[in-house]
Short mmCIF file of C-alpha atoms in Angstrom, two decimals:
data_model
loop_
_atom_site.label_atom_id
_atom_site.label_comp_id
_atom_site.label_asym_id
_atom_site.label_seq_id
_atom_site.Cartn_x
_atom_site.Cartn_y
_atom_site.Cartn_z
CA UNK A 1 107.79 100.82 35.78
CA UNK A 2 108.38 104.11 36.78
CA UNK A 3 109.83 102.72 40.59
CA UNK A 4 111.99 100.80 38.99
CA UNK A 5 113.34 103.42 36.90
CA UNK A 6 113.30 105.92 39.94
CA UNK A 7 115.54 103.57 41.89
CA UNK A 8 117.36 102.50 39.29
CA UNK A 9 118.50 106.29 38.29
CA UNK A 10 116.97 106.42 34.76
CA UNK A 11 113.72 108.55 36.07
CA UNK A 12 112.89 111.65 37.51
CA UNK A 13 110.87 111.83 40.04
CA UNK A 14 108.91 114.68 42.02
CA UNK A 15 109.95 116.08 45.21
CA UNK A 16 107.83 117.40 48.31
CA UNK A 17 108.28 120.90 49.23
CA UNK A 18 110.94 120.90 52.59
CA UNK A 19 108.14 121.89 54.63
CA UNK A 20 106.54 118.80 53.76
CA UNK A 21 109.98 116.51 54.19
CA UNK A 22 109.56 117.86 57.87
CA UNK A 23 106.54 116.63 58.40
CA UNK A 24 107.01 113.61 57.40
CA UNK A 25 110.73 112.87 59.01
CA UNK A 26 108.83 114.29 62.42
CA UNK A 27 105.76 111.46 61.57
CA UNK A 28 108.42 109.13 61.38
CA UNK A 29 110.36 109.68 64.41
CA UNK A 30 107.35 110.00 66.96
CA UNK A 31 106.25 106.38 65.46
CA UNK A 32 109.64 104.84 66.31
CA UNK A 33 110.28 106.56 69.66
CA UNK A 34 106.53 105.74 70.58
CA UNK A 35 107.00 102.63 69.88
CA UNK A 36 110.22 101.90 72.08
CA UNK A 37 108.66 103.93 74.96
CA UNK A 38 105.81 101.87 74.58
CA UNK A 39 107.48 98.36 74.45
CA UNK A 40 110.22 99.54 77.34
CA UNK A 41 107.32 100.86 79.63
CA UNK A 42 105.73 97.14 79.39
CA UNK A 43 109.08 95.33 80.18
CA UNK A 44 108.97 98.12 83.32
CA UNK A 45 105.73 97.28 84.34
CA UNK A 46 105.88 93.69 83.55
CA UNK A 47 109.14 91.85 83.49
CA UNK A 48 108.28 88.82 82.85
CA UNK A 49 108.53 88.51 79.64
CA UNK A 50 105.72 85.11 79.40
CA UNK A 51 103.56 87.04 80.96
CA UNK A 52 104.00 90.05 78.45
CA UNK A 53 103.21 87.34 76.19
CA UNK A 54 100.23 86.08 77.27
CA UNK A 55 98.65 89.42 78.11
CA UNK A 56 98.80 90.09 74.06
CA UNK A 57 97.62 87.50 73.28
CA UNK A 58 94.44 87.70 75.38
CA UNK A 59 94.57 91.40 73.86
CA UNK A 60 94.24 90.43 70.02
CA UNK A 61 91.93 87.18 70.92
CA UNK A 62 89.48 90.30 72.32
CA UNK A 63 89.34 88.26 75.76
CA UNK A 64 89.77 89.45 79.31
CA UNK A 65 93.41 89.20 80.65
CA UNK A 66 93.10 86.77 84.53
CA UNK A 67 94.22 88.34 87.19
CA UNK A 68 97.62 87.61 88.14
CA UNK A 69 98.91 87.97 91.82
CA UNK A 70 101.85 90.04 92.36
CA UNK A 71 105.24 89.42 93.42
CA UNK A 72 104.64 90.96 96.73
CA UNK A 73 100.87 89.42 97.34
CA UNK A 74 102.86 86.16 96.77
CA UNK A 75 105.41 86.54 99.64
CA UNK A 76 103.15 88.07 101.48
CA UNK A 77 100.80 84.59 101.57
CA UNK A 78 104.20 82.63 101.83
CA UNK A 79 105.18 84.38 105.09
CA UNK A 80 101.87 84.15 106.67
CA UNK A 81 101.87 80.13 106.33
CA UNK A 82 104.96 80.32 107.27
CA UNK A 83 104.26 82.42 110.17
CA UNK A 84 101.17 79.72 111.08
CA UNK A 85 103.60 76.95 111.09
CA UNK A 86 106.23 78.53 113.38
CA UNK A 87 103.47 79.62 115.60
CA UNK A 88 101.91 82.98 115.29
CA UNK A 89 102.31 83.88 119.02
CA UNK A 90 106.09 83.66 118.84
CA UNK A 91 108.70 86.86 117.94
CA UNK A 92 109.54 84.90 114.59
CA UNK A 93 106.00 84.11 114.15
CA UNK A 94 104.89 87.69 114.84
CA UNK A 95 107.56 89.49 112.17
CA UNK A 96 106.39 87.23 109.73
CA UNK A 97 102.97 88.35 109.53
CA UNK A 98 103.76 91.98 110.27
CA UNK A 99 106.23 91.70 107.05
CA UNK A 100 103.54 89.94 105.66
CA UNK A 101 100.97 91.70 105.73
CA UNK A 102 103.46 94.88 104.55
CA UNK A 103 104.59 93.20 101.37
CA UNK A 104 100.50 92.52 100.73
CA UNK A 105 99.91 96.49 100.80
CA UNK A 106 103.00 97.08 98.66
CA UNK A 107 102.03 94.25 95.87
CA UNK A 108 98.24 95.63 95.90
CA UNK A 109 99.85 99.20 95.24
CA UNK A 110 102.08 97.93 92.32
CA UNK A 111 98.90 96.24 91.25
CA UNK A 112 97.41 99.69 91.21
CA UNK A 113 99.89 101.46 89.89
CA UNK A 114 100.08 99.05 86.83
CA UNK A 115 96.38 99.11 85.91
CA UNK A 116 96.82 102.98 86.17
CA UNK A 117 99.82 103.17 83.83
CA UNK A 118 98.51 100.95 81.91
CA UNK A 119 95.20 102.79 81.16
CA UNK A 120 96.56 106.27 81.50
CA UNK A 121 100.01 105.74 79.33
CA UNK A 122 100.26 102.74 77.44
CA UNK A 123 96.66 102.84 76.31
CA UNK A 124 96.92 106.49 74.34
CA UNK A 125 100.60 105.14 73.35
CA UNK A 126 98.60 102.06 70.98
CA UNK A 127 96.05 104.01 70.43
CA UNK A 128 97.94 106.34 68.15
CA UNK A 129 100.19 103.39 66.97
CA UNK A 130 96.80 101.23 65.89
CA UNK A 131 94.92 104.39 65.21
CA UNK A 132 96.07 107.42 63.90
CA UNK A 133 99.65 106.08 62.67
CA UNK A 134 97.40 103.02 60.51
CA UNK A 135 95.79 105.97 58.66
CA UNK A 136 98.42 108.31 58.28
CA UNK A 137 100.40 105.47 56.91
CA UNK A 138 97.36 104.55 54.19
CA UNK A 139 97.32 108.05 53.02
CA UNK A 140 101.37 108.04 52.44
CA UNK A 141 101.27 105.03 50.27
CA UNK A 142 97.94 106.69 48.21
CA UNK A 143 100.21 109.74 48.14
CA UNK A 144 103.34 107.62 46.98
CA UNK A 145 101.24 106.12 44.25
CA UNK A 146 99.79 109.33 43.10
CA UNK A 147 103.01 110.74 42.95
CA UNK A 148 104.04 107.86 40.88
CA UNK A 149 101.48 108.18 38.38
CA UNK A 150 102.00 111.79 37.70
CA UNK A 151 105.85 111.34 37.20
CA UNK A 152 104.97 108.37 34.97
CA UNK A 153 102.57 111.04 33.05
CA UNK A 154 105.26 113.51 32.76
CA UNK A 155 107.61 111.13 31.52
CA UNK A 156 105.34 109.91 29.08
CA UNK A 157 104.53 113.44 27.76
CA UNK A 158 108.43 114.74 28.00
CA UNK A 159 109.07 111.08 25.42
CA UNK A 160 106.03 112.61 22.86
CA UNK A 161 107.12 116.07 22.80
CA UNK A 162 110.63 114.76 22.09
CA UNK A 163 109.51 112.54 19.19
CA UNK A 164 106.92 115.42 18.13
CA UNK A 165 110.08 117.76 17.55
CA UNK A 166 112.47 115.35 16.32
CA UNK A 167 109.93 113.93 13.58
CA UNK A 168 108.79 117.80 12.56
CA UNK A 169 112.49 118.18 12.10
CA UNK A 170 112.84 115.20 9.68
CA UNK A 171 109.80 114.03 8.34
CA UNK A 172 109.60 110.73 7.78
CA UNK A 173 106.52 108.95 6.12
CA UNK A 174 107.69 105.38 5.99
CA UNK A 175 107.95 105.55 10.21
CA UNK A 176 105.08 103.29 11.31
CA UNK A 177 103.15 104.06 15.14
CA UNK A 178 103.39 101.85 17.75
CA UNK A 179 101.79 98.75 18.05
CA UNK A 180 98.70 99.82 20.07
CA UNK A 181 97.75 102.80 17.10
CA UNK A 182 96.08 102.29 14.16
CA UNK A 183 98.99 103.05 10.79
CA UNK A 184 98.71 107.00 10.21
CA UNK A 185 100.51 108.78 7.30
CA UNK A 186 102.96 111.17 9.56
CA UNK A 187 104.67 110.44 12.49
CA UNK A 188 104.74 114.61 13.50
CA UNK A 189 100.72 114.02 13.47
CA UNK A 190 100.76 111.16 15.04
CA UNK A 191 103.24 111.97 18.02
CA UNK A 192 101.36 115.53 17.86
CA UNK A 193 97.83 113.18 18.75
CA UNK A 194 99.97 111.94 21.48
CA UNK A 195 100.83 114.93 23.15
CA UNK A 196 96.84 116.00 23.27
CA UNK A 197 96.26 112.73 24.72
CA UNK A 198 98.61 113.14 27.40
CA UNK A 199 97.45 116.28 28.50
CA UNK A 200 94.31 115.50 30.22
CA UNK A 201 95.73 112.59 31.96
CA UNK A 202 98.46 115.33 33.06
CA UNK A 203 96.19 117.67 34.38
CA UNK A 204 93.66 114.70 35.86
CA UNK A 205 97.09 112.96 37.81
CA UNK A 206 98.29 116.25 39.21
CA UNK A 207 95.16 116.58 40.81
CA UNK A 208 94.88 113.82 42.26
CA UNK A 209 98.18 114.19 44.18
CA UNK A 210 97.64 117.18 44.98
CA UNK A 211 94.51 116.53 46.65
CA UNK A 212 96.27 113.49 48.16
CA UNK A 213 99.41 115.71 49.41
CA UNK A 214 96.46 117.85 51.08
CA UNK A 215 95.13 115.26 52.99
CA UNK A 216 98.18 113.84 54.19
CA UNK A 217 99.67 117.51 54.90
CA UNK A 218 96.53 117.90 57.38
CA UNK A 219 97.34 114.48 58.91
CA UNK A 220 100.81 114.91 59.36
CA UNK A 221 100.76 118.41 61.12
CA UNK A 222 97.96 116.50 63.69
CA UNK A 223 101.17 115.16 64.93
CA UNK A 224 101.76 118.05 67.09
CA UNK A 225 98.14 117.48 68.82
CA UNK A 226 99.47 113.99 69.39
CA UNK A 227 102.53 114.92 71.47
CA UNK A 228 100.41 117.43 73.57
CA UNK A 229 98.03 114.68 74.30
CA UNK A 230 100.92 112.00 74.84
CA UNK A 231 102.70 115.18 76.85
CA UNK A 232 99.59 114.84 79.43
CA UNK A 233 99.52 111.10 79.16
CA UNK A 234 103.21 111.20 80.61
CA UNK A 235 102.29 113.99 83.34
CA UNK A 236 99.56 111.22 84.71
CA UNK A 237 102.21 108.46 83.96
CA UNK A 238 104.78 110.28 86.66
CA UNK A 239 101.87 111.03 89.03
CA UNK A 240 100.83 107.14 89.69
CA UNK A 241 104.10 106.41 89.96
CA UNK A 242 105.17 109.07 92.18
CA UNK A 243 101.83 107.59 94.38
CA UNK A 244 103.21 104.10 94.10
CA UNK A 245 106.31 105.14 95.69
CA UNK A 246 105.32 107.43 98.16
CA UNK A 247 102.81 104.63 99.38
CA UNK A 248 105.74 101.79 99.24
CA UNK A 249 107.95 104.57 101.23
CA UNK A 250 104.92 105.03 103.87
CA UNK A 251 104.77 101.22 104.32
CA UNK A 252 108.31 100.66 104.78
CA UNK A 253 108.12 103.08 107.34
CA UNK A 254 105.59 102.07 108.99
CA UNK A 255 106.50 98.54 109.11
CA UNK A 256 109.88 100.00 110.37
CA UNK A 257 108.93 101.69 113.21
CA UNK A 258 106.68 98.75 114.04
CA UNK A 259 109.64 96.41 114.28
CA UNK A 260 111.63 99.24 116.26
CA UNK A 261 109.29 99.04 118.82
CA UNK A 262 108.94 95.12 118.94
CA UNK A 263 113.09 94.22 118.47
CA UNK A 264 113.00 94.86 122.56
CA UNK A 265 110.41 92.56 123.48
CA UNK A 266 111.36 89.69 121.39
CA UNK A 267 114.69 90.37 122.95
CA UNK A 268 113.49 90.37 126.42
CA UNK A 269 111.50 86.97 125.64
CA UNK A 270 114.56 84.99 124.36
CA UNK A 271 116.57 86.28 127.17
CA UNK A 272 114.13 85.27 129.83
CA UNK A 273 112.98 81.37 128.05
CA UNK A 274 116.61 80.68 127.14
CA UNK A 275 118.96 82.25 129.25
CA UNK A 276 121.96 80.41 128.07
CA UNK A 277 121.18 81.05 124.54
CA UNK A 278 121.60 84.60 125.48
CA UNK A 279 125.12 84.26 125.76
CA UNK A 280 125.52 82.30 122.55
CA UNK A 281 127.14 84.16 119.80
CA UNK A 282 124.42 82.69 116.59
CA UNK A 283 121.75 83.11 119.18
CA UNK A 284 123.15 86.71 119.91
CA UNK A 285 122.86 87.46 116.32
CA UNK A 286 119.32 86.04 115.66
CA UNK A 287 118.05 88.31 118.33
CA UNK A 288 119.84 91.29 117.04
CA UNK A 289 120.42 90.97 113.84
CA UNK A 290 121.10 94.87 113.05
CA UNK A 291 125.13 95.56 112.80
CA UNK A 292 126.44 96.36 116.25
CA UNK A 293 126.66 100.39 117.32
CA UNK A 294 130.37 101.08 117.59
CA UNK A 295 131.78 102.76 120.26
CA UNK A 296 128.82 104.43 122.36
CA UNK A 297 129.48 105.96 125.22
CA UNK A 298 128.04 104.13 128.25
CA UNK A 299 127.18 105.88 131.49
CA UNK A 300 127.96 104.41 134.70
CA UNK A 301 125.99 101.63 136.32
CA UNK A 302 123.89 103.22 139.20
CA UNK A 303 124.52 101.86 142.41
CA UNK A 304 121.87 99.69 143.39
CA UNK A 305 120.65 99.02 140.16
CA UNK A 306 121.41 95.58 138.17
CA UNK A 307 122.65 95.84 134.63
CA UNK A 308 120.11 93.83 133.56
CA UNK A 309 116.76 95.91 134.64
CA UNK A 310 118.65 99.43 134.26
CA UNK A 311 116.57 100.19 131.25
CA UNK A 312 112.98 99.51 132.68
CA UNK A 313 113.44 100.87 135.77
CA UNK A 314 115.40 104.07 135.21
CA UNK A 315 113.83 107.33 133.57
CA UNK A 316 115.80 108.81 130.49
CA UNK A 317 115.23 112.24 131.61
CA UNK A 318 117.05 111.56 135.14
CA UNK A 319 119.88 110.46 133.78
CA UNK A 320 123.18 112.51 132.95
CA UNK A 321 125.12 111.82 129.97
CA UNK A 322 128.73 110.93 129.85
CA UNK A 323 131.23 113.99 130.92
CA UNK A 324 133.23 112.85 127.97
CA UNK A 325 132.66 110.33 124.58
CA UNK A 326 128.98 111.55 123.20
CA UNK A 327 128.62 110.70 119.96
CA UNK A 328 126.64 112.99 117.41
CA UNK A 329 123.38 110.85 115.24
CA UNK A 330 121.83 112.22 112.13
CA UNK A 331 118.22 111.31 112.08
CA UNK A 332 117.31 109.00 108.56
CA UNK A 333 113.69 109.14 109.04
CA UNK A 334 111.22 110.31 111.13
CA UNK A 335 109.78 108.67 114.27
CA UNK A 336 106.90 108.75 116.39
CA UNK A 337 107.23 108.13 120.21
CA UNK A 338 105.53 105.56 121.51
CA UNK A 339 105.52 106.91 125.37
CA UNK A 340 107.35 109.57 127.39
CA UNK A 341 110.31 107.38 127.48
CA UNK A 342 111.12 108.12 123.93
CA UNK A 343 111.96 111.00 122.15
CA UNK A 344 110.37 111.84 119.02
CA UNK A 345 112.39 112.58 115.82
CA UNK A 346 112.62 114.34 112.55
CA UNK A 347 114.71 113.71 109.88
CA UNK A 348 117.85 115.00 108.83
CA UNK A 349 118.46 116.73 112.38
CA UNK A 350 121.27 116.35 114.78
CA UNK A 351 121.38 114.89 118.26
CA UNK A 352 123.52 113.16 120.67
CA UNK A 353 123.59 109.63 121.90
CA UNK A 354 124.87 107.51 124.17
CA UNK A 355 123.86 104.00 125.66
CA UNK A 356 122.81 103.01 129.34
CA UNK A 357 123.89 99.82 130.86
CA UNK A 358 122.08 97.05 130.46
CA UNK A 359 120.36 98.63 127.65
CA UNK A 360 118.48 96.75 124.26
CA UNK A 361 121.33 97.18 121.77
CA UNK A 362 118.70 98.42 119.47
CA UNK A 363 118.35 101.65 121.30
CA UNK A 364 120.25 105.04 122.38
CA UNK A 365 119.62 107.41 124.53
CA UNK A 366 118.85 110.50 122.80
CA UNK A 367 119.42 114.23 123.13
CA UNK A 368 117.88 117.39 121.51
CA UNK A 369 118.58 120.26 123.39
CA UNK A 370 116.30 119.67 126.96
CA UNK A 371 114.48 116.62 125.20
CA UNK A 372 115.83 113.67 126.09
CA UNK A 373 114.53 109.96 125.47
CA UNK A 374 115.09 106.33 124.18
CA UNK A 375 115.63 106.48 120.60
CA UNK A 376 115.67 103.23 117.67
CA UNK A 377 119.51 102.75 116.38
CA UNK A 378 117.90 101.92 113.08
CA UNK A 379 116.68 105.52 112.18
CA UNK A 380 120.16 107.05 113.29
CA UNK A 381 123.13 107.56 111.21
CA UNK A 382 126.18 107.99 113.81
CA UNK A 383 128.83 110.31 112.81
CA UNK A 384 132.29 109.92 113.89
#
C-alpha cells in the first residue's frame, strides 16, 4: 500500500542522505559498464557468436568447455595437406608449409592469449557481477522494504495524531472505532491508544532501516576496492595482449625474412625447368608476385659477364653505383644478413639503392655509408 501511494503521489516517502544517493548511482553505473565491458570483451575474444553460446552453456551446466581449434591452427593444417598434395619438395609446396607452420604459432598464441584474458579479466569481471553485485543487490531490496515499512509507520502515526486532535477538539461519543477495535466510549481515548501503539512499532521500524542502511552503506563504498582490483585486472588484460601481438609481430617477421631469402631460389628453379614460362607474363607474376620496383637505377652490364649470372658471380662490394639515378629506401623492418653478400638493416634508416643486371627483382643493391650489400625489396619503402 504504501508503494502504491508513493508512486502514485499521495505518500511521503523517506529520502537517503546525498552521500548515500552517490553511492548508490556509482553501484549502479560500475554494474552496467561492467557488464558491457564484459559482454564486448567476449565478442573480442570470441566472435563467433555459436560458439559464445555454447561456451555458457557448458559454463551454467558446471561441465568442461572442448577444446576448440583456432582459426589459424585450422589454416595452418589446410596448407600443410595442401602443401603434401602439391608436393612438399616444390617452391609452392615449400611456402605452404613455411606459412603453415607460421599461422600454427600465431593460432596457438591467440589460444594463449584467450585462456589468459579469459582467466585474468573476464573471470574477476563475473565474479563481481555473480558475487558481490548478487548481494549488494539483496541488501537494497531489504533496505527498500525497510524503508517502506517505516514510511508506512509514520503515515500511520501522522493519520492518529490527526484524528487524536481533531476528536479532542470536538468530542464526539456516538463515533464508533474501526472495525478491528473493540466499541470504546471516546474516540480522543481511543485514537490517543492508537498513537501509544504506534510508537513502538515507530521506534522498532526505524531501527531496522537503519541498521539495514548500515549494511548496505558498508557494501556500497566496497565499490571502490572493486575498481582497484578490476584496475589491476585490466593492467594484466593489456599485458597478454600486448604479448600476443608482439609474438604475432615476431612471427610475421620471421616468416618474412624466411620467404625473402627463398623468393630467389624458387625463382631460379622456374627459370631453369621452364625456360619459356619465364618469359610468360601469368608465369612472370606467379614467380614474383610482389608489385614491380619502379624506376631503379641499373648499372651497366660488365663486359664479359651475361645478364643472366651477373648476380651470382659478381661481389656487391666491387661494384660502383650509378653516376646518376640512385634512389633513396627507408628501411620498414629490420633484417638479418644471411652472408657477406647482404647488408644488414635496421628500421626506419635511410639508404640508397639501385639494381644490377640480371638481378632477382626481389632484391636491391644497398648502401649505408661504406656498407654495401644485396638487400630484400620487401623491407624497403622507396622514396621518390
Amino acid at each position: 500500500l504504501q508503494f502504491t501511494e508513493e508512486k502514485l503521489g499521495q505518500a511521503e516517502k523517506t529520502e537517503l542522505d546525498a552521500h548515500f544517493e552517490n553511492l548508490l548511482a556509482r553501484a549502479d553505473c560500475t554494474k552496467n559498464w561492467t557488464e558491457k565491458i564484459l559482454r564486448q570483451t567476449e565478442v573480442l575474444l570470441q566472435p563467433n557468436p555459436s560458439a559464445r553460446v555454447e561456451e555458457f552453456l557448458y559454463e551454467k551446466l558446471d561441465r568442461k568447455v572442448p577444446s576448440r581449434v583456432t582459426n589459424g591452427e585450422l589454416l595452418a593444417q589446410y596448407m600443410t595437406e595442401a602443401a603434401n598434395d602439391f608436393g612438399p619438395g616444390t617452391p609452392y609446396g615449400k611456402t605452404l608449409i613455411k606459412v603453415g607452420e607460421t599461422q600454427r604459432r600465431l593460432g596457438a598464441a591467440e589460444r594463449d592469449f584467450i585462456h589468459s584474458a579469459s582467466i585474468n579479466f573476464l573471470t574477476p569481471l563475473r565474479n563481481f557481477l555473480e558475487g558481490d553485485w548478487r548481494t549488494i543487490s539483496k541488501e537494497r531490496r531489504i533496505l527498500q522494504n525497510r524503508r517502506l515499512d517505516l514510511d508506512a509507520c509514520k503515515a500511520r502515526l501522522k493519520k492518529a495524531k490527526a484524528a487524536e486532535a481533531k476528536a479532542a477538539a470536538v468530542p464526539d461519543f456516538q463515533e464508533t472505532r474501526p472495525r478491528n477495535y473493540v466499541l470504546s466510549a471516546s474516540a480522543s481515548a481511543l485514537w490517543s491508544d492508537e498513537v501509544e501503539k504506534v510508537r513502538p512499532d515507530l521506534r522498532l521500524t526505524q531501527t531496522e532501516f537503519d541498521r539495514q542502511a548500515e549494511v548496505t552503506r558498508l557494501l556500497l563504498e566496497g565499490i571502490s576496492s572493486t575498481h582497484v582490483n578490476h584496475l589491476r585486472c585490466l593492467h594484466e588484460f593489456v599485458e597478454s595482449q600486448t604479448n600476443y601481438y608482439a609474438q604475432c609481430y615476431q612471427y610475421m617477421l620471421d616468416l618474412q625474412k624466411q620467404l625473402g631469402r627463398f623468393s630467389g631460389t624458387f625463382v631460379g628453379n622456374t627459370e631453369s625447368t621452364s625456360p619459356a614460362a619465364a618469359t610468360s607474363p601469368p608465369a612472370a607474376a606467379a614467380a614474383a608476385p610482389l608489385p614491380a620496383v619502379p624506376t631503379i637505377p641499373v648499372v651497366p652490364t660488365i663486359v664479359g659477364v651475361p645478364n643472366t649470372v651477373a648476380e651470382s658471380v659478381l661481389n656487391p662490394n666491387e661494384v660502383k653505383p650509378p653516376a646518376s639515378g640512385t634512389r633513396k629506401a627507408r628501411v620498414l623492418y629490420d633484417y638479418e644478413a644471411a652472408d657477406s653478400t647482404e647488408l644488414a638493416l635496421l628500421a626506419d634508416e635511410m639508404i640508397t639503392v639501385y639494381s644490377l643486371p640480371g638481378m632477382d627483382p626481389d632484391w636491391l643493391i644497398g648502401e649505408r655509408g661504406n656498407q654495401k650489400g644485396k638487400v630484400p625489396v620487401t623491407y624497403l619503402e622507396l622514396l621518390s
